[in-house]
Short mmCIF file of C-alpha atoms and ligand atoms in Angstrom, two decimals:
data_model
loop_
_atom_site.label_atom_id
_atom_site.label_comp_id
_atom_site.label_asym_id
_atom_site.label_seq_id
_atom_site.Cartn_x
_atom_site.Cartn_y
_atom_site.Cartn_z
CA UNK A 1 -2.94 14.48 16.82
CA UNK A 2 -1.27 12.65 14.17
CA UNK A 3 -2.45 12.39 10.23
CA UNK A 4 -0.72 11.11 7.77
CA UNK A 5 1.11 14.20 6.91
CA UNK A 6 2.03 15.55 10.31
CA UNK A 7 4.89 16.29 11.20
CA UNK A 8 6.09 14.54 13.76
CA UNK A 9 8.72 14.77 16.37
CA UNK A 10 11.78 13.24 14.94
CA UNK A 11 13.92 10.73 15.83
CA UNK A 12 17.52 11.74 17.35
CA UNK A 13 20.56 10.87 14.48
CA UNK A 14 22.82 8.62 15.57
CA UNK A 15 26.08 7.17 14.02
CA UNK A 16 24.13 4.17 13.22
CA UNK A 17 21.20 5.36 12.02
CA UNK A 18 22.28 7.79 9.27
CA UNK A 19 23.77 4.54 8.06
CA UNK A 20 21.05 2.92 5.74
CA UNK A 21 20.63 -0.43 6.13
CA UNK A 22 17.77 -0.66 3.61
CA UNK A 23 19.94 -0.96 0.93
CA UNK A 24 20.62 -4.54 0.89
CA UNK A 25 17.03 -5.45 0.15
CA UNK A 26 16.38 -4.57 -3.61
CA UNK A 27 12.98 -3.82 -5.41
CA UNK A 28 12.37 -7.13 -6.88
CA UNK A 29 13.04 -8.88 -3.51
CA UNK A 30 10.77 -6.76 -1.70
CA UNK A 31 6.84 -7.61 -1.18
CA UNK A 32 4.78 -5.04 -2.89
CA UNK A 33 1.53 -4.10 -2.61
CA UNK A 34 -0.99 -4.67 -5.52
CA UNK A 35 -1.51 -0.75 -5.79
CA UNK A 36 -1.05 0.57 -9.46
CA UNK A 37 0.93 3.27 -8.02
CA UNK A 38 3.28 1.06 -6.51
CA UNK A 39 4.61 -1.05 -9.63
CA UNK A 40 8.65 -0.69 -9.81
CA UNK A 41 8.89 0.44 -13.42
CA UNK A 42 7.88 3.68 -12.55
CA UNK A 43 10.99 4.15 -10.15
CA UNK A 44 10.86 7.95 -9.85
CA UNK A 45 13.10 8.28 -6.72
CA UNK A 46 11.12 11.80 -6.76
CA UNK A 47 8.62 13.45 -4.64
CA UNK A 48 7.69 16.14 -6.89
CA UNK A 49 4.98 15.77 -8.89
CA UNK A 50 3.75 13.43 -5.99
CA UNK A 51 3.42 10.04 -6.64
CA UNK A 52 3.19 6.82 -3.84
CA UNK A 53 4.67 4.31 -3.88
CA UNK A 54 7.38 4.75 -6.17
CA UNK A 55 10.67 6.08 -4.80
CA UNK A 56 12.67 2.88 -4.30
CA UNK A 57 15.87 3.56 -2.01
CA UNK A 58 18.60 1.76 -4.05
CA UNK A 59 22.70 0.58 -3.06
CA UNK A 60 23.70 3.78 -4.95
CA UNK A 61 21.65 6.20 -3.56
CA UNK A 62 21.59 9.01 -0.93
CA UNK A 63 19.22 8.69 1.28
CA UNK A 64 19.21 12.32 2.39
CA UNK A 65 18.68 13.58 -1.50
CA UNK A 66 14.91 13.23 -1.19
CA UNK A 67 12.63 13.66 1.11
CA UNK A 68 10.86 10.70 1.00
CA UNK A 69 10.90 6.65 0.40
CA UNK A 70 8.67 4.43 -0.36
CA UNK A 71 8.47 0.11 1.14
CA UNK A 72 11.74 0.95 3.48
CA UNK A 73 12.32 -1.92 5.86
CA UNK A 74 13.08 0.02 9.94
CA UNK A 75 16.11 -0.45 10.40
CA UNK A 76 17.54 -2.44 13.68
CA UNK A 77 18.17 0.96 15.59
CA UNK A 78 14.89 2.02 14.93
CA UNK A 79 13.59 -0.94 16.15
CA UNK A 80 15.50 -1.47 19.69
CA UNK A 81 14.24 2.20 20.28
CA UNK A 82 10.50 1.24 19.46
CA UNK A 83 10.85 -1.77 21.65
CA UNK A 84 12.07 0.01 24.10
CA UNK A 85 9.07 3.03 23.52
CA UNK A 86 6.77 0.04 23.97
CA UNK A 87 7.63 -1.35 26.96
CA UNK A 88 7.89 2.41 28.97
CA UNK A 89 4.75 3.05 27.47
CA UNK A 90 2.53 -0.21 28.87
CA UNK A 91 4.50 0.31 32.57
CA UNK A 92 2.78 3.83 32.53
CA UNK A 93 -0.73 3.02 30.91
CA UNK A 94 -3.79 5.63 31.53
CA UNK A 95 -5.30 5.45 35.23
CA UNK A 96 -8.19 3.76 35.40
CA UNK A 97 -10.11 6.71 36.01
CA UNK A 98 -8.72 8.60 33.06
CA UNK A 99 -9.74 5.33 31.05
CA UNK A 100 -13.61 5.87 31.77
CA UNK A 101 -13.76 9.20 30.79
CA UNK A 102 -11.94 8.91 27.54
CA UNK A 103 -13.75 5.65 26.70
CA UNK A 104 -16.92 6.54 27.70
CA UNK A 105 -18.16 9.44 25.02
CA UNK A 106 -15.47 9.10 22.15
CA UNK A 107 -17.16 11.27 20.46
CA UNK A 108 -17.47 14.69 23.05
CA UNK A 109 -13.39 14.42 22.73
CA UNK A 110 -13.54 14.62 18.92
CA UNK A 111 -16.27 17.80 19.08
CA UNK A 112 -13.66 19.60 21.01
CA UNK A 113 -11.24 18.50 18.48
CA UNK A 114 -13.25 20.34 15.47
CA UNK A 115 -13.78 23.29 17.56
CA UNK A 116 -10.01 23.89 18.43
CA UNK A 117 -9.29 22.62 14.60
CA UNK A 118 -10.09 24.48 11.15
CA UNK A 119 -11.72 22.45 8.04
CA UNK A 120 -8.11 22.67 7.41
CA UNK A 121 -6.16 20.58 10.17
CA UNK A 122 -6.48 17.17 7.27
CA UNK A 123 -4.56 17.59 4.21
CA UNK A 124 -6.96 16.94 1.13
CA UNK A 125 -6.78 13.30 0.17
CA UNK A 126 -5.40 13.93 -3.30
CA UNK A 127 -4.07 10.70 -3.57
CA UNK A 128 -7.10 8.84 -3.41
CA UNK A 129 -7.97 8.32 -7.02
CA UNK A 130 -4.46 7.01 -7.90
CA UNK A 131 -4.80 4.38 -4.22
CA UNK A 132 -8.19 3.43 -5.11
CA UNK A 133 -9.02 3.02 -8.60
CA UNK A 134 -12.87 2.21 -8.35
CA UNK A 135 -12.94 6.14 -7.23
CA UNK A 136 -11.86 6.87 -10.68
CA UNK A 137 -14.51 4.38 -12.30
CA UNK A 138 -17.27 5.49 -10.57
CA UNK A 139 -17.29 9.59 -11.08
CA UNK A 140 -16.84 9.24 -14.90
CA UNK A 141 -19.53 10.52 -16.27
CA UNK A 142 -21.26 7.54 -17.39
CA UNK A 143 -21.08 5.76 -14.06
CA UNK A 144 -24.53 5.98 -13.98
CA UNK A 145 -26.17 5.85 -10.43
CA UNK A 146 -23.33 5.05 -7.27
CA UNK A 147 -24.24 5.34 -3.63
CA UNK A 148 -20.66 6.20 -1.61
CA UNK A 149 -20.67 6.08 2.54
CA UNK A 150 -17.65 7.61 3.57
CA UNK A 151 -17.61 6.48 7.13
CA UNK A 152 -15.78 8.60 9.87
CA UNK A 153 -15.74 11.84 7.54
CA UNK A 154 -14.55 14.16 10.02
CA UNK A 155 -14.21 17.66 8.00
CA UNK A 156 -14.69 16.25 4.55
CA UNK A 157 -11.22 16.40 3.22
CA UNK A 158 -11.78 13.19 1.22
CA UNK A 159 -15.19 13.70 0.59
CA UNK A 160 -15.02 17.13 -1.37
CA UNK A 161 -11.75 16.50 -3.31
CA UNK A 162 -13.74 13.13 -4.46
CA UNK A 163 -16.55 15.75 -5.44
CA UNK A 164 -14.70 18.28 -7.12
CA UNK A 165 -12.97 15.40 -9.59
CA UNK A 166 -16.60 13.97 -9.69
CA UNK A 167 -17.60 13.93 -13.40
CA UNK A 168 -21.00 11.53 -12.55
CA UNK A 169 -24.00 13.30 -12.19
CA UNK A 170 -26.02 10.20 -10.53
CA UNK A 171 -23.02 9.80 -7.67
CA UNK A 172 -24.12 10.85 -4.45
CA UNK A 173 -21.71 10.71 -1.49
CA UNK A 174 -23.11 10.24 2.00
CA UNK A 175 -20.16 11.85 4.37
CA UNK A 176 -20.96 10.77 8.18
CA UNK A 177 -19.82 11.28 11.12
CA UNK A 178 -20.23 11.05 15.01
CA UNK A 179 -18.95 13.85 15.80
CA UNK A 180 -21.91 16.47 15.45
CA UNK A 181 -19.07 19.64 14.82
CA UNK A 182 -17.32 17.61 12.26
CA UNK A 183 -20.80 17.40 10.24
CA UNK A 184 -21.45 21.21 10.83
CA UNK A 185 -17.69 21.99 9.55
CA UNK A 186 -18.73 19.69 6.72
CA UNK A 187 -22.37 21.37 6.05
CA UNK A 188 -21.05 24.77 6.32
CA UNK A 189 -18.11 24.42 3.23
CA UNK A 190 -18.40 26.06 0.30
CA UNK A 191 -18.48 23.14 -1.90
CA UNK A 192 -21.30 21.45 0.18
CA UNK A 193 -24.34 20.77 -2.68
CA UNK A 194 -27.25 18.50 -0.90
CA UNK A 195 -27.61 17.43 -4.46
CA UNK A 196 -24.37 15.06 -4.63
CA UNK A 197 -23.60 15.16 -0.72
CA UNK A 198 -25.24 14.33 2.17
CA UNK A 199 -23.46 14.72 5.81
CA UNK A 200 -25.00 13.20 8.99
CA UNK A 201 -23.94 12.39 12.57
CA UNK A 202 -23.82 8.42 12.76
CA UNK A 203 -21.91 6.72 14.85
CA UNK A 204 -20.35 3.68 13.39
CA UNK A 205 -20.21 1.48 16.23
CA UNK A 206 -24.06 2.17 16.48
CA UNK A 207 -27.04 -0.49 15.70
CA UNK A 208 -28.36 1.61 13.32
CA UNK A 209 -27.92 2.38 9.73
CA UNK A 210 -26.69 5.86 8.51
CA UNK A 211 -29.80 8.20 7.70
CA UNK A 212 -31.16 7.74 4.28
CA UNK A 213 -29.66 4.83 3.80
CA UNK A 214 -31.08 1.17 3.69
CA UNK A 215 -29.55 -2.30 4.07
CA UNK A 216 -27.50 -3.03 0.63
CA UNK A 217 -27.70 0.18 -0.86
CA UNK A 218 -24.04 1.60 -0.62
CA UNK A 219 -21.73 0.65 -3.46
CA UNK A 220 -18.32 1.86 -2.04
CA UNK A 221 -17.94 2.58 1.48
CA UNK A 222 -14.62 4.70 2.58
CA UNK A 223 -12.66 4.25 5.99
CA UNK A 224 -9.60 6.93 5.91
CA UNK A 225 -8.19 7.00 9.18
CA UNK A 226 -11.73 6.10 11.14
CA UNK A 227 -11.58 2.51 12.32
CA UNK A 228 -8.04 3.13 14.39
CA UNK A 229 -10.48 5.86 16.50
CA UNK A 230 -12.74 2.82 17.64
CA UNK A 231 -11.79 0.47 20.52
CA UNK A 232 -11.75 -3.41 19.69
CA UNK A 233 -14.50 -3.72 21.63
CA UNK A 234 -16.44 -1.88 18.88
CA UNK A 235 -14.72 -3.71 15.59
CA UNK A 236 -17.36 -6.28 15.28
CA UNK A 237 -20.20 -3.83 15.44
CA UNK A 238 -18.70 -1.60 12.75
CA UNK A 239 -18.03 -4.37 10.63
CA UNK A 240 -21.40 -5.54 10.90
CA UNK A 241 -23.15 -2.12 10.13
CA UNK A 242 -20.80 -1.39 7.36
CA UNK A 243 -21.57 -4.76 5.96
CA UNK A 244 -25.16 -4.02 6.29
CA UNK A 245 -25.17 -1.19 4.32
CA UNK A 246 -23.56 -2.41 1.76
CA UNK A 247 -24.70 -3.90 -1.68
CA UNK A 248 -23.47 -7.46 -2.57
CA UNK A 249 -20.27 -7.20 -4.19
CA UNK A 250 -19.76 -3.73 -2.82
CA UNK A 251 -16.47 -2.44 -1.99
CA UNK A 252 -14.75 -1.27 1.37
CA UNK A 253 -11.52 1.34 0.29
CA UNK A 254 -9.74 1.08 4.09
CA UNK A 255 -6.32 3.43 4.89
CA UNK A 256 -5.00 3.32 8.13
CA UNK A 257 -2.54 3.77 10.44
CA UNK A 258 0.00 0.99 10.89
CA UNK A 259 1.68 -1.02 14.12
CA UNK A 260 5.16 0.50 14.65
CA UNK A 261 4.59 3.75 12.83
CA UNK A 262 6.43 6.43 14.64
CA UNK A 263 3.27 7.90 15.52
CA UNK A 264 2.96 4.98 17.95
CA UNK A 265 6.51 4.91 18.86
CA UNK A 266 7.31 8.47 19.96
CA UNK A 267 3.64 7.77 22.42
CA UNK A 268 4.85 8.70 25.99
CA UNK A 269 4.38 7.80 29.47
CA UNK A 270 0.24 8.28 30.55
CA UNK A 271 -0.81 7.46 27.07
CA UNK A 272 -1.43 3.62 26.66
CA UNK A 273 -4.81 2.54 26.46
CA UNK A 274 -4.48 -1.29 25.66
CA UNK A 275 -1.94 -3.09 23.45
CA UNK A 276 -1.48 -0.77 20.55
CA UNK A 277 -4.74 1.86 21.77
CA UNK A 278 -3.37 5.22 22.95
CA UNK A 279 -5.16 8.37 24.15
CA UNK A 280 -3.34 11.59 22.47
CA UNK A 281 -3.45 14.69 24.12
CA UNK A 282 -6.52 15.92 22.91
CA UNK A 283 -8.20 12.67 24.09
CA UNK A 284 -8.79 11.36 20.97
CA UNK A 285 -8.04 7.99 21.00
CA UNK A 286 -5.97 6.03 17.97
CA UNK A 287 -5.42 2.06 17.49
CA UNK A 288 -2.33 0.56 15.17
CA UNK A 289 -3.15 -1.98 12.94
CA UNK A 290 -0.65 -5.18 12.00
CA UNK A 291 -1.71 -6.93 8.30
CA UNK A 292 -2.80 -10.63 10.01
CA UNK A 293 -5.17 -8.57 12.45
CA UNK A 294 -7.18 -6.88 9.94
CA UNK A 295 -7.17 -9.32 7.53
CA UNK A 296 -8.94 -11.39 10.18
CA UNK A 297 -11.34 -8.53 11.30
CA UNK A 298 -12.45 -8.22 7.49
CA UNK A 299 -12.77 -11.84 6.73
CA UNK A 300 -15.22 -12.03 10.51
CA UNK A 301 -12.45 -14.82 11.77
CA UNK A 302 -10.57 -12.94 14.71
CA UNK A 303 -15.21 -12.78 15.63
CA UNK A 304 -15.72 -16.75 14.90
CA UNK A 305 -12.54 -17.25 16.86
CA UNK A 306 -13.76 -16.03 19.99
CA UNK A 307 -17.31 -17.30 19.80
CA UNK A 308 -16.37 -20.80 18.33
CA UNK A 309 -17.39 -23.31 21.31
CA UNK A 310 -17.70 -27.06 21.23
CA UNK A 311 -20.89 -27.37 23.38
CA UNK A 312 -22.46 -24.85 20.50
CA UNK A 313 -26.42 -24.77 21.24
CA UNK A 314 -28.63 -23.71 18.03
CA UNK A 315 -28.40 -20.24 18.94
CA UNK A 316 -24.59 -20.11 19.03
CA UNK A 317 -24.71 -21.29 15.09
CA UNK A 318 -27.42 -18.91 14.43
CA UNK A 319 -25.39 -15.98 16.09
CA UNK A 320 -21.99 -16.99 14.50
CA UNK A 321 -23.77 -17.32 10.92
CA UNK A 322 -23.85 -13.47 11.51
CA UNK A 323 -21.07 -12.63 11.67
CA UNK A 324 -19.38 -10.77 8.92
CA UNK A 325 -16.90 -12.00 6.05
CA UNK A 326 -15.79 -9.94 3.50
CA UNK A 327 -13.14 -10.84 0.51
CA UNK A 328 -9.97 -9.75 1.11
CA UNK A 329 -9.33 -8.40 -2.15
CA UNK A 330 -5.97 -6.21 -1.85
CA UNK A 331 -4.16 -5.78 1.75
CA UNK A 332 -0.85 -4.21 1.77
CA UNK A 333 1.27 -2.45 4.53
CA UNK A 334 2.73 1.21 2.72
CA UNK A 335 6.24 1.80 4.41
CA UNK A 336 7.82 5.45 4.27
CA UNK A 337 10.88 6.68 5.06
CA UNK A 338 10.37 10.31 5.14
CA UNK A 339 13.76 12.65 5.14
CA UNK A 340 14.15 16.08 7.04
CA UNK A 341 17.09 16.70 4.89
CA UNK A 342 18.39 19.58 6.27
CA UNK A 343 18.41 17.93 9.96
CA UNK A 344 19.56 14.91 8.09
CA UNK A 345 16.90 12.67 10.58
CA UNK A 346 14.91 9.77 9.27
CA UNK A 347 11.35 9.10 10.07
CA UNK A 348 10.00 6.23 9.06
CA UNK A 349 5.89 5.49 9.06
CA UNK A 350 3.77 2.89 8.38
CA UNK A 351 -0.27 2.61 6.95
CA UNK A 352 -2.60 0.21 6.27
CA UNK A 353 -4.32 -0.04 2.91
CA UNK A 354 -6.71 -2.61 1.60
CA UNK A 355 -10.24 -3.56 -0.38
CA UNK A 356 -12.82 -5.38 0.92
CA UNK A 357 -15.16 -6.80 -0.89
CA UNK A 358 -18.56 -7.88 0.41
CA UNK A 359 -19.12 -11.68 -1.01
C1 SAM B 1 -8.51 10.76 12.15
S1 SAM B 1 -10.07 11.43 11.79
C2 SAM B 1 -10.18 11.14 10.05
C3 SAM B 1 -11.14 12.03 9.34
C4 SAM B 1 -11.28 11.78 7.84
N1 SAM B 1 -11.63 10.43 7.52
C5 SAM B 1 -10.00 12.18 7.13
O1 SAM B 1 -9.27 11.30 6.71
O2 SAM B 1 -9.76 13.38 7.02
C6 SAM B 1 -11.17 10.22 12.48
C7 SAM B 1 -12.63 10.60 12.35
O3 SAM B 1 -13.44 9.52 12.76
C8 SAM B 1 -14.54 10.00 13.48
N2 SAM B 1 -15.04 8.91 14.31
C9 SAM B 1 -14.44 8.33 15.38
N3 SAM B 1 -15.21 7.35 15.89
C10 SAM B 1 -16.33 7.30 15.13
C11 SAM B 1 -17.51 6.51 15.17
N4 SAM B 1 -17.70 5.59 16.11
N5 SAM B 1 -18.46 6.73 14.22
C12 SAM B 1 -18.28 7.68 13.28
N6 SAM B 1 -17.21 8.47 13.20
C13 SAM B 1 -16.23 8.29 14.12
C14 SAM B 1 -13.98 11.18 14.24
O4 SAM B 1 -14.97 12.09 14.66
C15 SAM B 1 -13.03 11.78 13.22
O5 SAM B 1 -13.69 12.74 12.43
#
């Protein structure tokens, strides 16, 4: 299964894609997202020491002299191939059979994955601090007392590199889980201290609240690559738990994967779940997010939308008045072009970042 630094099957060179047609577009015309990392002043057209967001592919430069770029546009051979991906893909979607038994206990699919997996199969989230600044605010060590949920933990990878930076000795992260082996992988690591960390199996899409935690108690909840492993079926229900949980004026740090990354693209025949839902190999499942969807998840209107009827009875109202809306405070798509430079291929991938803000 994919993360964000897998490497993935590359796409086949052509003539016309070795060309690069992201030139043309130049920093200042380009959207960017309101991430301090990604401000073009600090054009470092480097990849070494790491830093997002800032390696802006210019007219004059190679493309094959790095390894990576940062807010590259696909270019039009990439996209007749991922149209064309798309289309095989939803003529040969996942028999109906195979559909129940991947849908129906999401979670037995992701025990298996732990056991095949080590702790080690996620990269540490080291860039975190620099995506997310409230990370940085709230493990100095006058923070004073801050509740985290990290939501969809899996081994811990963000969890303990948050702890091991972690300067606040009142922050105490609860790391959860559905996946009962995840939590085990997390409770047997060497930097697990039941002092600052507290992992449980809770399943997201549940109706209850994490254990130990009451309604409006969390003050950051984090969502690194959990809500594209839930159906849409189960958006609204997550939303509404993690909303729940939250404090008012809490905050929601989201990275995901994006619609048209080549992690969807390269998907073959027997994998297609639903428009942009695919089962991987190890029956893990994996949704691809486009910027108008999720900022209408977040804000509760893609949920009003379907519910809004004109013959609304008393009960309708009440039930809509429940539903969710968080501030959209920052919602940016993070486009890479990553380089195998001795192959001379291009790869290019796509993610999701925002903050949402509980009003
Ligand atoms: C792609 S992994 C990401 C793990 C971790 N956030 C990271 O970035 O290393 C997705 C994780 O979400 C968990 N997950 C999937 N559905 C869930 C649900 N309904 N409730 C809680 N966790 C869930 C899986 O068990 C898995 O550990």
């Amino acid at each position: 299964m994919a993360s964000t630094t897998e490497e993935l099957p590359i796409e086949k060179p052509t003539e016309q894609n070795l060309v690069d047609k992201t030139s043309s577009s130049t920093v200042e015309e380009q959207e960017l997202p309101a991430h301090r990392s990604h401000d073009p002043q600090y054009n470092q057209k480097r990849s070494d020491p790491f830093q997002f967001g800032s390696r802006y592919l210019q007219e004059q430069d190679n493309v094959f002299e790095f390894n990576a770029w940062d807010h590259v546009e696909t270019d039009d051979t990439y996209k007749e191939y991922a149209e064309q991906q798309i289309q095989m893909q939803r003529e040969s979607p996942v028999s109906d059979f195979d559909k129940t038994r991947f849908n129906s206990d999401p979670a037995k699919w992701w025990n298996l994955f732990y056991k095949n997996n080590t702790a080690n199969f996620f990269k540490n989230r080291k860039w975190l601090q620099q995506e997310f600044p409230i990370l940085g605010k709230i493990t100095e060590g006058d923070a004073g007392p801050v509740t985290i949920l990290e939501v969809g933990a899996g081994a811990g990878n963000t969890a303990f590199p948050i702890l091991a930076n972690n300067k606040n000795p009142k922050l105490k992260v609860h790391a959860c889980d559905f996946s009962k082996k995840a939590v085990e992988v997390m409770r047997g690591h060497e930097a697990y201290n039941t002092e600052q960390m507290q992992a449980d199996v809770w399943d997201a899409a549940g109706e209850d609240l994490p254990p130990g935690l009451e309604e409006g108690s969390v003050d950051v909840v984090l969502m690194v690559f959990i809500f594209s492993a839930l159906s849409p079926s189960q958006w609204k229900q997550a939303v509404q738990n993690i909303y729940r949980v939250l404090k008012p004026g809490g905050e929601v740090c989201f990275r995901d994967y994006g619609r048209g990354d080549l992690a969807q693209v390269r998907f073959r025949k027997g994998r297609y779940l639903d428009e942009n839902f695919y089962i991987r190999g190890d029956g893990t499942r994996v949704y691809f997010f486009d910027k108008d969807e999720l900022h209408k998840i977040w804000s509760g209107d893609i949920f009003s939308e379907n519910e809004e009827t004109s013959d609304e009875t008393p009960s309708d109202k009440k039930a809509r008045a429940q539903i969710p809306s968080f501030e959209i405070e920052d919602l940016g798509v993070d486009r890479r072009l990553l380089v195998n430079r001795a192959k001379k291929l291009k790869m290019y991938r796509c993610w999701m970042q925002g903050r949402f803000r509980k009003k």
